[in-house]
PDB file of C-alpha atoms in Angstrom:
ATOM      1  CA  MET A 160      -0.177  -0.070   0.046  1.00  0.00           C
ATOM      2  CA  GLU A 161       2.741   2.377   0.652  1.00  0.00           C
ATOM      3  CA  GLY A 162       4.386   1.743  -2.740  1.00  0.00           C
ATOM      4  CA  LEU A 163       1.250   2.584  -4.395  1.00  0.00           C
ATOM      5  CA  LYS A 164       0.523   5.830  -2.386  1.00  0.00           C
ATOM      6  CA  ARG A 165       3.763   6.530  -3.885  1.00  0.00           C
ATOM      7  CA  TYR A 166       3.114   6.780  -7.067  1.00  0.00           C
ATOM      8  CA  TRP A 167      -0.883   8.077  -6.984  1.00  0.00           C
ATOM      9  CA  PRO A 168       0.717  11.178  -8.235  1.00  0.00           C
ATOM     10  CA  LEU A 169       2.070  10.082 -11.013  1.00  0.00           C
ATOM     11  CA  LEU A 170      -0.912   7.825 -11.626  1.00  0.00           C
ATOM     12  CA  LEU A 171      -3.500  10.683 -11.258  1.00  0.00           C
ATOM     13  CA  ILE A 172      -1.502  12.647 -13.604  1.00  0.00           C
ATOM     14  CA  ALA A 173      -1.476   9.578 -16.290  1.00  0.00           C
ATOM     15  CA  ALA A 174      -4.988   9.368 -16.029  1.00  0.00           C
ATOM     16  CA  MET A 175      -5.637  13.136 -16.560  1.00  0.00           C
ATOM     17  CA  LEU A 176      -3.653  13.127 -19.447  1.00  0.00           C
ATOM     18  CA  ILE A 177      -5.561  10.188 -20.930  1.00  0.00           C
ATOM     19  CA  GLY A 178      -8.708  11.733 -20.696  1.00  0.00           C
ATOM     20  CA  GLY A 179      -7.020  15.036 -22.078  1.00  0.00           C
ATOM     21  CA  ILE A 180      -6.180  12.899 -24.683  1.00  0.00           C
ATOM     22  CA  VAL A 181      -9.517  11.213 -25.150  1.00  0.00           C
ATOM     23  CA  TRP A 182     -11.002  14.381 -25.042  1.00  0.00           C
ATOM     24  CA  TYR A 183      -8.858  16.340 -27.703  1.00  0.00           C
ATOM     25  CA  GLN A 184      -9.526  13.458 -30.007  1.00  0.00           C
ATOM     26  CA  ALA A 185     -13.207  13.304 -29.449  1.00  0.00           C
ATOM     27  CA  ARG A 186     -13.163  16.972 -29.982  1.00  0.00           C
ATOM     28  CA  GLN A 187     -11.102  17.027 -32.886  1.00  0.00           C
ATOM     29  CA  ALA A 188     -14.082  14.564 -34.431  1.00  0.00           C
ATOM     30  CA  GLU A 189     -16.660  16.915 -33.360  1.00  0.00           C
ATOM     31  CA  GLU A 190     -15.288  19.617 -35.411  1.00  0.00           C
ATOM     32  CA  ARG A 191     -14.521  17.086 -38.395  1.00  0.00           C
ATOM     33  CA  ARG A 192     -18.335  16.052 -38.470  1.00  0.00           C
ATOM     34  CA  VAL A 193     -19.069  19.532 -38.199  1.00  0.00           C
ATOM     35  CA  GLU A 194     -16.855  20.574 -41.108  1.00  0.00           C
ATOM     36  CA  GLU A 195     -18.259  17.590 -43.105  1.00  0.00           C
ATOM     37  CA  GLU A 196     -22.133  18.351 -42.127  1.00  0.00           C
ATOM     38  CA  LEU A 197     -21.209  22.164 -43.507  1.00  0.00           C
ATOM     39  CA  ALA A 198     -19.605  20.916 -46.535  1.00  0.00           C
ATOM     40  CA  GLN A 199     -22.664  18.855 -47.314  1.00  0.00           C
ATOM     41  CA  ALA A 200     -24.651  22.109 -46.843  1.00  0.00           C
ATOM     42  CA  GLN A 201     -23.002  24.240 -49.173  1.00  0.00           C
ATOM     43  CA  GLY A 202     -22.924  21.581 -51.603  1.00  0.00           C
ATOM     44  CA  ILE A 203     -26.607  21.129 -51.485  1.00  0.00           C
ATOM     45  CA  VAL A 204     -27.548  24.718 -51.482  1.00  0.00           C
ATOM     46  CA  ARG A 205     -24.773  25.180 -54.806  1.00  0.00           C
ATOM     47  CA  VAL A 206     -26.234  22.122 -56.297  1.00  0.00           C
ATOM     48  CA  LEU A 207     -30.108  22.949 -56.039  1.00  0.00           C
ATOM     49  CA  SER A 208     -29.360  26.634 -57.013  1.00  0.00           C
ATOM     50  CA  ALA A 209     -27.933  25.914 -59.953  1.00  0.00           C
ATOM     51  CA  THR A 210     -30.967  23.243 -60.598  1.00  0.00           C
ATOM     52  CA  PHE A 211     -34.175  25.672 -59.963  1.00  0.00           C
ATOM     53  CA  SER A 212     -32.305  29.084 -61.128  1.00  0.00           C
ATOM     54  CA  ASN A 213     -33.839  28.484 -64.334  1.00  0.00           C
ATOM     55  CA  LYS A 214     -36.743  26.835 -63.145  1.00  0.00           C
ATOM     56  CA  THR A 215     -38.824  30.257 -62.451  1.00  0.00           C
ATOM     57  CA  ALA A 216     -42.366  28.519 -62.972  1.00  0.00           C
ATOM     58  CA  LEU A 217     -43.658  24.482 -63.434  1.00  0.00           C
ATOM     59  CA  LYS A 218     -46.355  23.309 -65.417  1.00  0.00           C
ATOM     60  CA  VAL A 219     -47.120  20.568 -63.115  1.00  0.00           C
ATOM     61  CA  GLY A 220     -51.007  19.640 -63.778  1.00  0.00           C
ATOM     62  CA  GLU A 221     -53.704  20.589 -66.216  1.00  0.00           C
ATOM     63  CA  ILE A 222     -57.849  19.303 -66.137  1.00  0.00           C
ATOM     64  CA  ASN A 223     -59.996  19.554 -69.751  1.00  0.00           C
ATOM     65  CA  GLY A 224     -63.603  18.978 -70.388  1.00  0.00           C
ATOM     66  CA  THR A 225     -66.381  20.175 -71.978  1.00  0.00           C
ATOM     67  CA  LEU A 226     -68.909  22.461 -70.575  1.00  0.00           C
ATOM     68  CA  ASP A 227     -72.910  23.505 -71.916  1.00  0.00           C
ATOM     69  CA  VAL A 228     -73.912  26.826 -71.425  1.00  0.00           C
ATOM     70  CA  THR A 229     -76.877  28.756 -71.930  1.00  0.00           C
ATOM     71  CA  SER A 230     -75.938  32.552 -73.041  1.00  0.00           C
ATOM     72  CA  VAL A 231     -78.858  35.029 -72.910  1.00  0.00           C
ATOM     73  CA  ASP A 232     -79.200  38.303 -74.688  1.00  0.00           C
ATOM     74  CA  PRO A 233     -81.933  40.773 -73.856  1.00  0.00           C
ATOM     75  CA  GLY A 234     -82.229  42.604 -76.477  1.00  0.00           C
ATOM     76  CA  ALA A 235     -83.239  46.368 -76.785  1.00  0.00           C
ATOM     77  CA  VAL A 236     -86.811  45.563 -76.073  1.00  0.00           C
ATOM     78  CA  PRO A 237     -88.457  42.226 -74.743  1.00  0.00           C
ATOM     79  CA  LEU A 238     -89.550  40.714 -78.452  1.00  0.00           C
ATOM     80  CA  LEU A 239     -85.723  40.930 -79.527  1.00  0.00           C
ATOM     81  CA  ARG A 240     -84.784  38.529 -76.296  1.00  0.00           C
ATOM     82  CA  SER A 241     -82.472  35.735 -77.264  1.00  0.00           C
ATOM     83  CA  SER A 242     -80.816  32.715 -76.195  1.00  0.00           C
ATOM     84  CA  GLN A 243     -78.534  30.120 -77.334  1.00  0.00           C
ATOM     85  CA  LYS A 244     -76.928  26.679 -75.824  1.00  0.00           C
ATOM     86  CA  ALA A 245     -73.358  26.034 -76.432  1.00  0.00           C
ATOM     87  CA  THR A 246     -70.788  23.372 -75.494  1.00  0.00           C
ATOM     88  CA  LEU A 247     -67.255  24.424 -75.323  1.00  0.00           C
ATOM     89  CA  PRO A 248     -64.200  22.483 -74.793  1.00  0.00           C
ATOM     90  CA  TYR A 249     -62.217  24.198 -72.010  1.00  0.00           C
ATOM     91  CA  SER A 250     -58.373  23.177 -70.432  1.00  0.00           C
ATOM     92  CA  VAL A 251     -57.164  24.596 -66.655  1.00  0.00           C
ATOM     93  CA  GLY A 252     -53.167  24.793 -66.160  1.00  0.00           C
ATOM     94  CA  TYR A 253     -52.064  24.506 -62.870  1.00  0.00           C
ATOM     95  CA  THR A 254     -48.114  26.181 -62.452  1.00  0.00           C
ATOM     96  CA  LEU A 255     -45.949  25.958 -59.244  1.00  0.00           C
ATOM     97  CA  ASP A 256     -44.039  29.290 -58.947  1.00  0.00           C
ATOM     98  CA  LEU A 257     -40.297  28.703 -57.879  1.00  0.00           C
ATOM     99  CA  LYS A 258     -39.125  32.467 -58.473  1.00  0.00           C
ATOM    100  CA  ASP A 259     -38.577  32.955 -54.696  1.00  0.00           C
ATOM    101  CA  LEU A 260     -36.696  30.070 -53.885  1.00  0.00           C
ATOM    102  CA  GLY A 261     -34.237  30.169 -51.933  1.00  0.00           C
ATOM    103  CA  ALA A 262     -31.609  28.614 -49.494  1.00  0.00           C
ATOM    104  CA  ASP A 263     -34.078  29.531 -46.859  1.00  0.00           C
ATOM    105  CA  ASP A 264     -36.590  27.235 -47.978  1.00  0.00           C
ATOM    106  CA  TYR A 265     -33.642  24.250 -47.485  1.00  0.00           C
ATOM    107  CA  ALA A 266     -33.813  22.062 -44.604  1.00  0.00           C
ATOM    108  CA  TRP A 267     -30.787  19.570 -44.164  1.00  0.00           C
ATOM    109  CA  ASP A 268     -30.987  16.620 -41.619  1.00  0.00           C
ATOM    110  CA  PRO A 269     -27.519  15.279 -41.854  1.00  0.00           C
ATOM    111  CA  LYS A 270     -28.411  12.108 -39.515  1.00  0.00           C
ATOM    112  CA  ALA A 271     -31.349  11.235 -41.237  1.00  0.00           C
ATOM    113  CA  ARG A 272     -29.766  12.227 -44.893  1.00  0.00           C
ATOM    114  CA  THR A 273     -33.051  13.895 -45.191  1.00  0.00           C
ATOM    115  CA  LEU A 274     -33.757  17.228 -47.564  1.00  0.00           C
ATOM    116  CA  VAL A 275     -36.907  19.380 -46.890  1.00  0.00           C
ATOM    117  CA  ILE A 276     -38.103  21.482 -49.839  1.00  0.00           C
ATOM    118  CA  ARG A 277     -40.222  23.787 -49.066  1.00  0.00           C
ATOM    119  CA  VAL A 278     -42.350  24.833 -51.818  1.00  0.00           C
ATOM    120  CA  PRO A 279     -45.608  27.146 -52.192  1.00  0.00           C
ATOM    121  CA  LEU A 280     -48.895  26.665 -53.240  1.00  0.00           C
ATOM    122  CA  VAL A 281     -49.606  25.708 -56.714  1.00  0.00           C
ATOM    123  CA  ALA A 282     -51.973  28.250 -58.466  1.00  0.00           C
ATOM    124  CA  ALA A 283     -54.472  27.776 -61.198  1.00  0.00           C
ATOM    125  CA  ASP A 284     -53.768  29.236 -64.796  1.00  0.00           C
ATOM    126  CA  PRO A 285     -56.164  31.043 -66.367  1.00  0.00           C
ATOM    127  CA  PRO A 286     -59.112  28.987 -68.364  1.00  0.00           C
ATOM    128  CA  ASN A 287     -58.654  28.725 -71.955  1.00  0.00           C
ATOM    129  CA  ILE A 288     -61.562  28.062 -73.704  1.00  0.00           C
ATOM    130  CA  ASP A 289     -61.152  26.649 -77.174  1.00  0.00           C
ATOM    131  CA  GLU A 290     -63.385  28.273 -79.351  1.00  0.00           C
ATOM    132  CA  SER A 291     -62.532  26.686 -82.620  1.00  0.00           C
ATOM    133  CA  ARG A 292     -64.514  23.884 -81.381  1.00  0.00           C
ATOM    134  CA  ARG A 293     -67.498  25.640 -79.851  1.00  0.00           C
ATOM    135  CA  ASP A 294     -70.776  23.468 -80.457  1.00  0.00           C
ATOM    136  CA  VAL A 295     -73.910  25.637 -81.213  1.00  0.00           C
ATOM    137  CA  ALA A 296     -76.984  23.446 -80.013  1.00  0.00           C
ATOM    138  CA  GLY A 297     -79.408  25.710 -80.516  1.00  0.00           C
ATOM    139  CA  THR A 298     -80.150  29.260 -81.000  1.00  0.00           C
ATOM    140  CA  SER A 299     -84.099  30.392 -79.986  1.00  0.00           C
ATOM    141  CA  GLY A 300     -85.324  33.969 -80.270  1.00  0.00           C
ATOM    142  CA  ILE A 301     -87.506  35.740 -82.362  1.00  0.00           C
ATOM    143  CA  PHE A 302     -85.039  37.604 -84.132  1.00  0.00           C
ATOM    144  CA  VAL A 303     -81.059  37.557 -83.437  1.00  0.00           C
ATOM    145  CA  THR A 304     -79.297  40.104 -84.675  1.00  0.00           C
ATOM    146  CA  ARG A 305     -75.993  39.817 -85.900  1.00  0.00           C
ATOM    147  CA  GLY A 306     -74.911  42.056 -82.640  1.00  0.00           C
ATOM    148  CA  ALA A 307     -77.369  40.094 -80.197  1.00  0.00           C
ATOM    149  CA  SER A 308     -75.151  36.499 -82.173  1.00  0.00           C
ATOM    150  CA  THR A 309     -72.182  37.828 -81.000  1.00  0.00           C
ATOM    151  CA  ASN A 310     -73.326  38.638 -77.648  1.00  0.00           C
ATOM    152  CA  LEU A 311     -74.620  35.458 -76.776  1.00  0.00           C
ATOM    153  CA  GLN A 312     -71.373  33.971 -78.364  1.00  0.00           C
ATOM    154  CA  ARG A 313     -69.220  36.457 -75.757  1.00  0.00           C
ATOM    155  CA  ARG A 314     -71.801  35.428 -73.037  1.00  0.00           C
ATOM    156  CA  ALA A 315     -71.287  31.849 -73.612  1.00  0.00           C
ATOM    157  CA  SER A 316     -67.726  32.452 -73.485  1.00  0.00           C
ATOM    158  CA  GLN A 317     -67.956  34.136 -70.056  1.00  0.00           C
ATOM    159  CA  LEU A 318     -69.828  31.742 -68.633  1.00  0.00           C
ATOM    160  CA  ALA A 319     -67.386  28.701 -69.528  1.00  0.00           C
ATOM    161  CA  THR A 320     -64.757  30.426 -68.355  1.00  0.00           C
ATOM    162  CA  ALA A 321     -66.097  30.782 -64.812  1.00  0.00           C
ATOM    163  CA  GLU A 322     -67.209  27.944 -64.499  1.00  0.00           C
ATOM    164  CA  ALA A 323     -63.549  26.144 -66.133  1.00  0.00           C
ATOM    165  CA  GLY A 324     -62.283  28.668 -63.045  1.00  0.00           C
ATOM    166  CA  ARG A 325     -64.891  27.253 -60.482  1.00  0.00           C
ATOM    167  CA  ILE A 326     -63.996  23.797 -61.447  1.00  0.00           C
ATOM    168  CA  ALA A 327     -60.089  24.226 -61.389  1.00  0.00           C
ATOM    169  CA  ALA A 328     -60.380  25.641 -57.788  1.00  0.00           C
ATOM    170  CA  GLU A 329     -61.963  22.675 -56.044  1.00  0.00           C
ATOM    171  CA  PRO A 330     -59.921  21.145 -53.484  1.00  0.00           C
ATOM    172  CA  ALA A 331     -59.543  18.317 -54.994  1.00  0.00           C
ATOM    173  CA  ASN A 332     -58.068  19.367 -58.570  1.00  0.00           C
ATOM    174  CA  LEU A 333     -55.652  21.606 -56.032  1.00  0.00           C
ATOM    175  CA  ALA A 334     -54.554  18.860 -53.936  1.00  0.00           C
ATOM    176  CA  LYS A 335     -54.226  16.601 -56.747  1.00  0.00           C
ATOM    177  CA  ALA A 336     -51.800  19.460 -58.316  1.00  0.00           C
ATOM    178  CA  GLN A 337     -50.003  20.144 -55.271  1.00  0.00           C
ATOM    179  CA  ALA A 338     -49.335  16.142 -55.172  1.00  0.00           C
ATOM    180  CA  ASN A 339     -48.082  16.337 -58.936  1.00  0.00           C
ATOM    181  CA  ALA A 340     -46.121  19.588 -57.952  1.00  0.00           C
ATOM    182  CA  GLU A 341     -43.888  18.245 -54.959  1.00  0.00           C
ATOM    183  CA  LYS A 342     -43.196  14.923 -56.867  1.00  0.00           C
ATOM    184  CA  LEU A 343     -41.995  16.471 -59.445  1.00  0.00           C
ATOM    185  CA  VAL A 344     -39.631  19.155 -57.619  1.00  0.00           C
ATOM    186  CA  ALA A 345     -38.534  15.976 -55.508  1.00  0.00           C
ATOM    187  CA  ASP A 346     -37.596  14.069 -58.786  1.00  0.00           C
ATOM    188  CA  LEU A 347     -35.907  17.492 -59.937  1.00  0.00           C
ATOM    189  CA  ALA A 348     -33.920  17.822 -56.789  1.00  0.00           C
ATOM    190  CA  ARG A 349     -32.364  14.263 -56.562  1.00  0.00           C
ATOM    191  CA  ALA A 350     -30.907  14.014 -59.829  1.00  0.00           C
ATOM    192  CA  PRO A 351     -28.447  16.302 -59.416  1.00  0.00           C
ATOM    193  CA  LEU A 352     -28.086  15.395 -55.994  1.00  0.00           C
ATOM    194  CA  ASP A 353     -27.030  12.277 -57.443  1.00  0.00           C
ATOM    195  CA  ALA A 354     -24.638  13.303 -59.654  1.00  0.00           C
ATOM    196  CA  ALA A 355     -22.779  15.786 -57.339  1.00  0.00           C
ATOM    197  CA  GLY A 356     -22.250  12.277 -55.327  1.00  0.00           C
ATOM    198  CA  LEU A 357     -23.760  13.407 -52.249  1.00  0.00           C
ATOM    199  CA  GLY A 358     -24.786   9.557 -51.783  1.00  0.00           C
ATOM    200  CA  PRO A 359     -28.365   8.491 -51.023  1.00  0.00           C
ATOM    201  CA  VAL A 360     -30.317  11.468 -49.949  1.00  0.00           C
ATOM    202  CA  THR A 361     -34.333  11.337 -49.123  1.00  0.00           C
ATOM    203  CA  VAL A 362     -36.139  14.395 -50.183  1.00  0.00           C
ATOM    204  CA  ARG A 363     -39.293  15.768 -48.802  1.00  0.00           C
ATOM    205  CA  VAL A 364     -41.404  18.502 -50.272  1.00  0.00           C
ATOM    206  CA  VAL A 365     -43.788  20.463 -48.046  1.00  0.00           C
ATOM    207  CA  THR A 366     -45.991  23.330 -48.538  1.00  0.00           C
ATOM    208  CA  PRO A 367     -45.268  26.429 -45.605  1.00  0.00           C
ATOM    209  CA  ALA A 368     -48.572  25.034 -44.344  1.00  0.00           C
ATOM    210  CA  SER A 369     -48.124  21.525 -43.697  1.00  0.00           C
ATOM    211  CA  GLY A 370     -44.647  20.270 -42.439  1.00  0.00           C
ATOM    212  CA  VAL A 371     -46.520  16.536 -41.924  1.00  0.00           C
ATOM    213  CA  ARG A 372     -46.669  13.983 -44.714  1.00  0.00           C
ATOM    214  CA  ASP A 373     -47.402  10.201 -43.987  1.00  0.00           C
ATOM    215  CA  GLY A 374     -48.096  10.643 -40.281  1.00  0.00           C
ATOM    216  CA  GLU A 375     -44.599  11.969 -39.395  1.00  0.00           C
ATOM    217  CA  ARG A 376     -43.133  15.119 -38.379  1.00  0.00           C
ATOM    218  CA  TRP A 377     -40.425  17.300 -40.014  1.00  0.00           C
ATOM    219  CA  ASP A 378     -38.928  19.937 -38.430  1.00  0.00           C
ATOM    220  CA  VAL A 379     -38.052  22.759 -41.515  1.00  0.00           C
ATOM    221  CA  SER A 380     -37.825  25.223 -38.505  1.00  0.00           C
ATOM    222  CA  ARG A 381     -33.895  25.784 -39.536  1.00  0.00           C
ATOM    223  CA  THR A 382     -32.849  26.031 -42.266  1.00  0.00           C
ATOM    224  CA  ILE A 383     -29.692  25.563 -44.650  1.00  0.00           C
ATOM    225  CA  GLU A 384     -29.000  29.154 -44.493  1.00  0.00           C
ATOM    226  CA  GLN A 385     -29.480  28.978 -40.608  1.00  0.00           C
ATOM    227  CA  VAL A 386     -26.911  26.165 -40.224  1.00  0.00           C
ATOM    228  CA  LEU A 387     -24.581  28.128 -42.460  1.00  0.00           C
ATOM    229  CA  ALA A 388     -24.578  31.270 -40.738  1.00  0.00           C
ATOM    230  CA  ASP A 389     -24.526  29.683 -36.989  1.00  0.00           C
ATOM    231  CA  ARG A 390     -21.453  27.609 -37.925  1.00  0.00           C
ATOM    232  CA  GLN A 391     -19.384  30.566 -39.613  1.00  0.00           C
ATOM    233  CA  ARG A 392     -19.735  32.449 -36.493  1.00  0.00           C
TER     234      ARG A 392
END
């Protein structure tokens, strides 16, 4: 025991040295991990910025069909009242606006190797009415003037445009277009990430209001831009 007590200070110093070496190595490993994550984040920002820089708007879907409308021209006097039934084909496209997509819309989780991209909601384009395929089922009136005929056609187009816009704004159609948009953005992002040699990366696309997909909650509170700013301070 006396001999052990004699060497106790040396053993304590040796233990402290070993502990210091272990702590230093752990710190070095952590710094390397942070640098690797930073490089990954910077690489992702560069790759995605190049991918989406020329894609300010993406067409992500379209609906089309035909509409039966009845237009009425009141005429200058009641006897000149006329009406017309017509069928008009229509189409409405859906667009995803990406012009404001920036680094603050990307969130990177290095542990899960998951990239979350926030995109805006899709918007329906103005309806397109194919006048060249207008089918007039019948016109009624005692006397249909040329001006009345023009008014009937114009009114039919207005009615068809309004109805096509209403159909395009239905939640089911918007939801389908939004799902198409998110899949398209994920596919566009995944290809260049694979080509850049970043390895397997899971890409999740959400809207600012969602953040929840398939029963999982994705934290998009810290973006790549914020992470880079914090680590460069």
